[in-house]
mmCIF file with all atom_site columns, C-alpha atoms in Angstrom:
data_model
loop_
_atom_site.group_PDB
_atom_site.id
_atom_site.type_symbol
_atom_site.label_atom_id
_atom_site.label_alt_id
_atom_site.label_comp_id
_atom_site.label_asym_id
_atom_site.label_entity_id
_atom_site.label_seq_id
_atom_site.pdbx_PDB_ins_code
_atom_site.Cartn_x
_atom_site.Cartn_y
_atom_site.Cartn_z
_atom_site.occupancy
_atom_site.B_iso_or_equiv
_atom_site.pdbx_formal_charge
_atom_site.auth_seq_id
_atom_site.auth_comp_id
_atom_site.auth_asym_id
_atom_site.auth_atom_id
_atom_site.pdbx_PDB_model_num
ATOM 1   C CA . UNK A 1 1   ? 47.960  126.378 27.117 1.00 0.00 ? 124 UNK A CA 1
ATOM 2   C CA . UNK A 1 2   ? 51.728  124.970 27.275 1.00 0.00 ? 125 UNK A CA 1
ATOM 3   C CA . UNK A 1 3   ? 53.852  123.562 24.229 1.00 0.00 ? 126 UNK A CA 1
ATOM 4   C CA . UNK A 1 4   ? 55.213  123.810 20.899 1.00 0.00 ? 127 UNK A CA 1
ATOM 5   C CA . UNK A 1 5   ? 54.139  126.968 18.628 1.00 0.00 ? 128 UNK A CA 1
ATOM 6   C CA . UNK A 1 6   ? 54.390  126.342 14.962 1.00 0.00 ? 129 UNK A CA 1
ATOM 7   C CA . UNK A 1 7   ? 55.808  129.255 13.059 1.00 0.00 ? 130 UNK A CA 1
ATOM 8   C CA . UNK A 1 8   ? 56.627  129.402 9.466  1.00 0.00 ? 131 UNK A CA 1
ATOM 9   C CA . UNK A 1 9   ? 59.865  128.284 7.999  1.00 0.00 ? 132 UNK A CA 1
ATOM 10  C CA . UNK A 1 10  ? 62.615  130.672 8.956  1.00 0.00 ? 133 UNK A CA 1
ATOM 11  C CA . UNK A 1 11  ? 60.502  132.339 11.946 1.00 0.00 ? 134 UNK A CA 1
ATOM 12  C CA . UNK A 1 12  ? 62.843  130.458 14.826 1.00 0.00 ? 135 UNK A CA 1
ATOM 13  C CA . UNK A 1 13  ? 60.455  127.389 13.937 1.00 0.00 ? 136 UNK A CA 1
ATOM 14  C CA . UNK A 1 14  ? 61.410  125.202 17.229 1.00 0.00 ? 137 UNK A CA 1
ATOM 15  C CA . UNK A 1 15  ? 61.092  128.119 19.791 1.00 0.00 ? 138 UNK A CA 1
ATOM 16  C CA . UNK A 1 16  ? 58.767  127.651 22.630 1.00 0.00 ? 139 UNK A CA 1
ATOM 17  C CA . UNK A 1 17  ? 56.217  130.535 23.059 1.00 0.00 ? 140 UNK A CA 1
ATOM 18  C CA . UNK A 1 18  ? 54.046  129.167 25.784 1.00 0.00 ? 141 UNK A CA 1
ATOM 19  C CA . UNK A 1 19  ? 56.114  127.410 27.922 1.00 0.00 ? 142 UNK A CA 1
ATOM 20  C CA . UNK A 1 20  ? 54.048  124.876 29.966 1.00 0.00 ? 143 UNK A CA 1
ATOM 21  C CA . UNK A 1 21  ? 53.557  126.591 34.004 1.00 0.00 ? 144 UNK A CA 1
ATOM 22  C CA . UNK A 1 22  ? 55.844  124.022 35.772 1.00 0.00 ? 145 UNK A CA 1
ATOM 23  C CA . UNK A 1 23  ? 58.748  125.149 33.464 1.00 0.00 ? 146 UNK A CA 1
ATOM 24  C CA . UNK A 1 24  ? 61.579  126.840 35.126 1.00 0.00 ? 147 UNK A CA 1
ATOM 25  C CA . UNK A 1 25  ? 62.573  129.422 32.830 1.00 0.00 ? 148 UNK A CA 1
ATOM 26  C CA . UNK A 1 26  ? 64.892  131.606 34.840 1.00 0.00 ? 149 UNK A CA 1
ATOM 27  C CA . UNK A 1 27  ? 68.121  129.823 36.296 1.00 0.00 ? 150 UNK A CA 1
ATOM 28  C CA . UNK A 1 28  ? 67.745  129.633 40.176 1.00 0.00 ? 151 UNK A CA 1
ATOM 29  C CA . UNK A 1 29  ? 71.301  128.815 41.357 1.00 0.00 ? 152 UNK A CA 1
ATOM 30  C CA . UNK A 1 30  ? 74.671  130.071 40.005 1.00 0.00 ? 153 UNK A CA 1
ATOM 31  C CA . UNK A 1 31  ? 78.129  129.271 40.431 1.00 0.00 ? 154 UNK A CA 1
ATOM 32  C CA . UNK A 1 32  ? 79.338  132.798 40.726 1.00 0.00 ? 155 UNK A CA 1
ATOM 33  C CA . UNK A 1 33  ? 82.855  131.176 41.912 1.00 0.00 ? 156 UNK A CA 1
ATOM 34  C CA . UNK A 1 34  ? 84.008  129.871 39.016 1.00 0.00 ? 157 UNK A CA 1
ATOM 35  C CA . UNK A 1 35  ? 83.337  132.902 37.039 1.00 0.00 ? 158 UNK A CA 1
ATOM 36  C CA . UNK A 1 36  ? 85.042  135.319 40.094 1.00 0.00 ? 159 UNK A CA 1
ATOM 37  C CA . UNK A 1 37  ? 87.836  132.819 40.639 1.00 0.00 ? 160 UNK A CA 1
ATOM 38  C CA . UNK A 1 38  ? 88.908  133.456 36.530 1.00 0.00 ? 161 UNK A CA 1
ATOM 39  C CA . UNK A 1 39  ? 88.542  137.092 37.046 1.00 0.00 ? 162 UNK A CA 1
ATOM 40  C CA . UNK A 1 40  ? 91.056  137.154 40.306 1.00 0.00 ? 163 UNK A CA 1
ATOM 41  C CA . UNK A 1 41  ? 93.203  135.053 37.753 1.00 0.00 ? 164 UNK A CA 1
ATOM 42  C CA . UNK A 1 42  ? 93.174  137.134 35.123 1.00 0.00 ? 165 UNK A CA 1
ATOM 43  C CA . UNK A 1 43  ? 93.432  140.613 37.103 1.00 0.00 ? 166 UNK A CA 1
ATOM 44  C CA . UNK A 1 44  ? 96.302  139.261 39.049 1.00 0.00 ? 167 UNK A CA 1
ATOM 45  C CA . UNK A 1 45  ? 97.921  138.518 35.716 1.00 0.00 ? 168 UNK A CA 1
ATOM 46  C CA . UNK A 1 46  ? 101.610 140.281 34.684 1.00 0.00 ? 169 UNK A CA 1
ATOM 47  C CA . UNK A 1 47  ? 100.082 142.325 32.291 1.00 0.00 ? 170 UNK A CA 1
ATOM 48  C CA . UNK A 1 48  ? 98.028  144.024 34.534 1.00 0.00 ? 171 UNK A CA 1
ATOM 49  C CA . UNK A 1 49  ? 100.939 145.030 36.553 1.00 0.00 ? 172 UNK A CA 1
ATOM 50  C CA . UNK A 1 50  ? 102.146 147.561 34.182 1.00 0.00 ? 173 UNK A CA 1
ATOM 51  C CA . UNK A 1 51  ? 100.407 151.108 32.629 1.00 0.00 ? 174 UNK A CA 1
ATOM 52  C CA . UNK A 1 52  ? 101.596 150.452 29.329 1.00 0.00 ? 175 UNK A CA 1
ATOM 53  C CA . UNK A 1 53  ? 99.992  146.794 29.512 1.00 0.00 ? 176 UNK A CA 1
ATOM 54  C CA . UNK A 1 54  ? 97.005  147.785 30.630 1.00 0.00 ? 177 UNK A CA 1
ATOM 55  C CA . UNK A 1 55  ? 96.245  150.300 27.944 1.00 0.00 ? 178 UNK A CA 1
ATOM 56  C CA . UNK A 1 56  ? 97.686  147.794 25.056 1.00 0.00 ? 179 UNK A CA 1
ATOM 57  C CA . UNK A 1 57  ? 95.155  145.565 26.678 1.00 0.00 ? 180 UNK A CA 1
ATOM 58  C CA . UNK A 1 58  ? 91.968  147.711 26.629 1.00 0.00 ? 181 UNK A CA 1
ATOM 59  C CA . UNK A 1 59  ? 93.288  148.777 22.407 1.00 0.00 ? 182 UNK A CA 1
ATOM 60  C CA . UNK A 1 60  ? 93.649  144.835 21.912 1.00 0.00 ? 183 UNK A CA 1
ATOM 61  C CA . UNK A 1 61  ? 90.049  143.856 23.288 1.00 0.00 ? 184 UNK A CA 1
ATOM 62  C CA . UNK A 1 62  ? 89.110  147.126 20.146 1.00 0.00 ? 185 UNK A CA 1
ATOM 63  C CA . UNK A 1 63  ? 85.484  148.183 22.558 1.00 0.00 ? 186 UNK A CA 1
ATOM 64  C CA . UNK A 1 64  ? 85.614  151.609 21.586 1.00 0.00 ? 187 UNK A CA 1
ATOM 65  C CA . UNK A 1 65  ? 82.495  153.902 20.043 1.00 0.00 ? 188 UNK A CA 1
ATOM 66  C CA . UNK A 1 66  ? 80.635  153.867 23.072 1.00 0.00 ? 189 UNK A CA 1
ATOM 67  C CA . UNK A 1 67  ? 80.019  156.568 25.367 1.00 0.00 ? 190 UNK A CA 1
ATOM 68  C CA . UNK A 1 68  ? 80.995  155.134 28.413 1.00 0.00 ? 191 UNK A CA 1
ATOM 69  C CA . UNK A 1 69  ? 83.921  155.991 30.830 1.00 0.00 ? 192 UNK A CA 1
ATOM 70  C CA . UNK A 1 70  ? 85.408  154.020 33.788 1.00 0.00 ? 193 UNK A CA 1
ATOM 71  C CA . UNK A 1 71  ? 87.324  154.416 36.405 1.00 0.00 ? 194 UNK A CA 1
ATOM 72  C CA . UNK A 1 72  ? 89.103  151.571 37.836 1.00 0.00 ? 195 UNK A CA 1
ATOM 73  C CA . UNK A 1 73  ? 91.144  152.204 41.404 1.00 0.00 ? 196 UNK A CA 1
ATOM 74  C CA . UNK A 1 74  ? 92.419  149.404 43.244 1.00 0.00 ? 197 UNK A CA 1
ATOM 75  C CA . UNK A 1 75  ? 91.649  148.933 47.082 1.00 0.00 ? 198 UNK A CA 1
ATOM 76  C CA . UNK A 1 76  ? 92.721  147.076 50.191 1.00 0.00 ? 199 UNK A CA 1
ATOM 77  C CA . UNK A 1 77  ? 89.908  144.681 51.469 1.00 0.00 ? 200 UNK A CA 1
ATOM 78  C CA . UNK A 1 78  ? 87.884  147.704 53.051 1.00 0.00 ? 201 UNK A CA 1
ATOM 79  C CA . UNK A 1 79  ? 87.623  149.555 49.919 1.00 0.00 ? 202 UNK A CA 1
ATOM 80  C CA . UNK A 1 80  ? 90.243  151.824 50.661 1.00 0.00 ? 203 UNK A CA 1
ATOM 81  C CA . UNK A 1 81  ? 92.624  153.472 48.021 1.00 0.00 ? 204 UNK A CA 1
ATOM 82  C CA . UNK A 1 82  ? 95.538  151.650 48.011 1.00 0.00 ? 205 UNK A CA 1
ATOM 83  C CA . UNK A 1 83  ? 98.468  154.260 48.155 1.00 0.00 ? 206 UNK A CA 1
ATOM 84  C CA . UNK A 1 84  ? 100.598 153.925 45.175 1.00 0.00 ? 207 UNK A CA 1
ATOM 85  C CA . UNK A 1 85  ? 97.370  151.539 43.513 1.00 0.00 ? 208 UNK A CA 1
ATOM 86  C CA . UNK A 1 86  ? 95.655  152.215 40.127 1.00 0.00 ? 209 UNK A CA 1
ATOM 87  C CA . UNK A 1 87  ? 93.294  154.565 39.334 1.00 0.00 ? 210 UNK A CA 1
ATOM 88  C CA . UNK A 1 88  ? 92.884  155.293 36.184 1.00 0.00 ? 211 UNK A CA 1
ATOM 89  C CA . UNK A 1 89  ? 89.970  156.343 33.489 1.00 0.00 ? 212 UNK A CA 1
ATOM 90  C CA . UNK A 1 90  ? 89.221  154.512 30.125 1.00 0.00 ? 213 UNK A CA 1
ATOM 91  C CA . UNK A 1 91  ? 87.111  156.740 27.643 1.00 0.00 ? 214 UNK A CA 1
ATOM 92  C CA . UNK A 1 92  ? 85.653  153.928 25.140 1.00 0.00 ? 215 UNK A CA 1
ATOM 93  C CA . UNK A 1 93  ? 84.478  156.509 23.103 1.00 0.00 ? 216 UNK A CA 1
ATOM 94  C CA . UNK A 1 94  ? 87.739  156.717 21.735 1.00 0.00 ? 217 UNK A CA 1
ATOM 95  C CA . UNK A 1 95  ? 89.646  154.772 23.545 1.00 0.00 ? 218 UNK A CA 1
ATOM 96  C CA . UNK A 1 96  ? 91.829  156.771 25.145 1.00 0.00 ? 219 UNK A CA 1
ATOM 97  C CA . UNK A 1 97  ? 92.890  157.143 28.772 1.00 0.00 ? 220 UNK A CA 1
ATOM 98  C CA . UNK A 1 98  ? 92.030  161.176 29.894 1.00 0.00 ? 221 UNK A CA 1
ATOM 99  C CA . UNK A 1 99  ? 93.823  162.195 33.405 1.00 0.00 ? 222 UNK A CA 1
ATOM 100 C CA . UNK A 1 100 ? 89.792  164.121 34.146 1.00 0.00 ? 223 UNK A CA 1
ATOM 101 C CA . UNK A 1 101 ? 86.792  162.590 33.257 1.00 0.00 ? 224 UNK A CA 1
ATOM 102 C CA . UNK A 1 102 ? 85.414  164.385 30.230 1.00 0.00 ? 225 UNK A CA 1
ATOM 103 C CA . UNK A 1 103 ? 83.117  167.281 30.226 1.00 0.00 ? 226 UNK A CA 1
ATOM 104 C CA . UNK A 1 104 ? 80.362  166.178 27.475 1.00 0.00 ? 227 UNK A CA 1
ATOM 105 C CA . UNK A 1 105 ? 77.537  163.693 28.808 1.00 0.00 ? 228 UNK A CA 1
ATOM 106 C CA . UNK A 1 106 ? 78.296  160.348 29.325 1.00 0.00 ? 229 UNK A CA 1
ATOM 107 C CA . UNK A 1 107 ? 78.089  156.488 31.344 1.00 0.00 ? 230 UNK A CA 1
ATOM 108 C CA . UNK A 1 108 ? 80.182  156.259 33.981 1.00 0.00 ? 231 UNK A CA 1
ATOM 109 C CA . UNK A 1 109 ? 80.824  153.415 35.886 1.00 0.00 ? 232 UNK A CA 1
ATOM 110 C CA . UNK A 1 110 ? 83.462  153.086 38.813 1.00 0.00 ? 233 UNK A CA 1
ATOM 111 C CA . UNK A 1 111 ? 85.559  149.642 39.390 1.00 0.00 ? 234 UNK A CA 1
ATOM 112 C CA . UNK A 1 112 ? 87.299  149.057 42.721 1.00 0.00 ? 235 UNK A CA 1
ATOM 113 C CA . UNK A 1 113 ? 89.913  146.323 42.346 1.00 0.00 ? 236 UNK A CA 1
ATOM 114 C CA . UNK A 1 114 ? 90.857  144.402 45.080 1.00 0.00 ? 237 UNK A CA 1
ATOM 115 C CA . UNK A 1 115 ? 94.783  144.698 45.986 1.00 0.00 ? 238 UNK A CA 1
ATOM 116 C CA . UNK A 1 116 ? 95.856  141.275 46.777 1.00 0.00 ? 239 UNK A CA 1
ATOM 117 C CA . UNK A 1 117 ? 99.892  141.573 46.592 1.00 0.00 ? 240 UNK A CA 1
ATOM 118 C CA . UNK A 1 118 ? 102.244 138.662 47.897 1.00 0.00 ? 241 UNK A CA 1
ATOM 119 C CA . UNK A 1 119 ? 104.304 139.112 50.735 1.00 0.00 ? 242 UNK A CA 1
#
């Protein structure tokens, strides 16, 4: 039992309920590259280069009220700290950027970022 499922005016009236079994519903390939190839881009980016910048950055993009904290540290190509490299914690609670992660319960997530410097 495949098809269209009539709903009442207002009630997402063109949705498909019952889609028919030969209907792929779930993407099967992605292009992961372009997406990761805008993110190098963008982490590479001047502003990024600089404490100040990075903290105007996370106040500009305004995601605060949630309990999450992360730490983002940058590494060589093994995942090692880079000496000298970020690592620093964003509290999105209230945006601010503690030197110790904070002692009531929260998320946590940690970021390694990839050093990829010119030489």
């Amino acid at each position: 039992m495949g098809g269209w499922v009539e709903r009442e005016k207002g009630e997402n009236s063109g949705a498909i309920a019952f889609p028919p079994a030969s209907t792929q519903i779930y993407k099967v390939s992605w292009e992961f590259d372009l997406y990761l190839d805008e993110l190098r881009s963008a982490i590479s980016s001047e502003i990024f280069k600089h404490q100040n910048w990075i903290q105007f950055y996370y106040t500009w993009a305004g995601f605060q009220n949630y309990n999450l904290v992360i730490r983002v540290i940058e590494t060589d190509d093994k995942f090692v700290h880079v000496t000298d490299g970020w690592d620093y914690l964003v509290d999105f609670l209230d945006l601010s950027f503690p030197k110790k992660r904070p002692e009531r319960e929260h998320f946590y997530l940690e970021v390694s970022h990839t050093a990829h410097h010119s030489t």
